Coordinates of C-alpha atoms in Angstrom, one line a residue:
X30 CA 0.0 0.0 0.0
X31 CA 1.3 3.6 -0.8
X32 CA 1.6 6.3 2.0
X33 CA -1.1 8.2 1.0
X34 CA -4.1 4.4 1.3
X35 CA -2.0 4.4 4.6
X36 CA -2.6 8.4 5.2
X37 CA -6.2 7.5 4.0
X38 CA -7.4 4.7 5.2
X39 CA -6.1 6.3 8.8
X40 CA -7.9 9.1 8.6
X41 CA -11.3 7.8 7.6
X42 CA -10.6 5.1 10.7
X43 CA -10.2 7.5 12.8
X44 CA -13.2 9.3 11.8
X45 CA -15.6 6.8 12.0
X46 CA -13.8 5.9 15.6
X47 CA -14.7 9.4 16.5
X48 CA -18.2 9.7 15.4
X49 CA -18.6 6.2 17.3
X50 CA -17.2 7.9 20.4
X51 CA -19.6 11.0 20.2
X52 CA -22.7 9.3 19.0
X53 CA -22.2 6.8 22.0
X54 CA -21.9 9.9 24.9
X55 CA -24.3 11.8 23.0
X56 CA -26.6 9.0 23.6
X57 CA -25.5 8.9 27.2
X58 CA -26.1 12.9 28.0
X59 CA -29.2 12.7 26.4
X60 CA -30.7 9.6 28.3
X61 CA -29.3 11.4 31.1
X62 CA -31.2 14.2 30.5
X63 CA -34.8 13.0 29.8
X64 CA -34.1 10.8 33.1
X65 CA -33.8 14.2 35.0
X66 CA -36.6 15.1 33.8
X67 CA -38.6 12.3 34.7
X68 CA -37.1 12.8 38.4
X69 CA -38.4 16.7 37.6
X70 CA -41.7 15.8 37.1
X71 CA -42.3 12.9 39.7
X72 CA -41.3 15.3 41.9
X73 CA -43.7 18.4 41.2
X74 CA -46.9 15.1 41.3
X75 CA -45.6 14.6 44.6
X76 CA -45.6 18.3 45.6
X77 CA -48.9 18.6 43.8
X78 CA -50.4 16.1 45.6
X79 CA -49.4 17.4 48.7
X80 CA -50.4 20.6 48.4
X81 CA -53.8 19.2 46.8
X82 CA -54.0 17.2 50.1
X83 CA -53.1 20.5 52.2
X84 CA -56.1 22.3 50.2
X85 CA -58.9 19.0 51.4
X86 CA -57.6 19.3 54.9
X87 CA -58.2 22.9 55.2
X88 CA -61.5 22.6 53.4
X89 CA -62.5 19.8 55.9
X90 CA -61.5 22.3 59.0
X91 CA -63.8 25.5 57.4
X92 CA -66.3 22.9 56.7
X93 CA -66.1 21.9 60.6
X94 CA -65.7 26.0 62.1
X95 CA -68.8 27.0 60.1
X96 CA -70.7 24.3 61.7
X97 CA -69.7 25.8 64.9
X98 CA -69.3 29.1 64.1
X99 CA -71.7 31.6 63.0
X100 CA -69.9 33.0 60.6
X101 CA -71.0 36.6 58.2
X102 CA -69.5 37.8 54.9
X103 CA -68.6 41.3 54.3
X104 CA -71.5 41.8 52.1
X105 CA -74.0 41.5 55.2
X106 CA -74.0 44.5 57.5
X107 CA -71.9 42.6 60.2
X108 CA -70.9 43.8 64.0
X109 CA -67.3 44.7 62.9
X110 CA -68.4 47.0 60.6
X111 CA -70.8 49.3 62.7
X112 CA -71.1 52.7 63.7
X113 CA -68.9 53.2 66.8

């Protein structure tokens, strides 16, 4: 073989040994990535839930006062509101 199939056939070896090497952590990064962003969004469900659970807990307790408490909106000419 002459230098220059030796030059050649080096060259394109190395190439294609190269793209192997970047397609491969390419690959890597990327499946890295969309596994982050599963962890991201399992995370804000979990937070959602919560707060979802927070919102039922303090709708249960207003549920409860009013029963017990006699409670007036601002629209009805309350106590608080009276000439003093």
């Amino acid at each position: 073989m002459s230098r220059a199939s030796k030059l050649t056939l080096a060259g394109t070896s190395l190439a294609a040994a190269g793209t192997i090497i970047f397609v491969h952590f390419a690959q890597k990064w990327e499946k890295a990535g969309m596994h982050a962003g599963v962890i991201r969004d399992m995370e804000q469900q979990r937070v959602k839930k919560e707060r979802q659970a927070d919102f039922e807990m303090q709708k249960q307790l207003e549920e409860e006062y009013r029963k017990v408490q006699k409670v007036h909106d601002g629209q009805e000419g309350g106590e608080l509101g009276g000439n003093g």
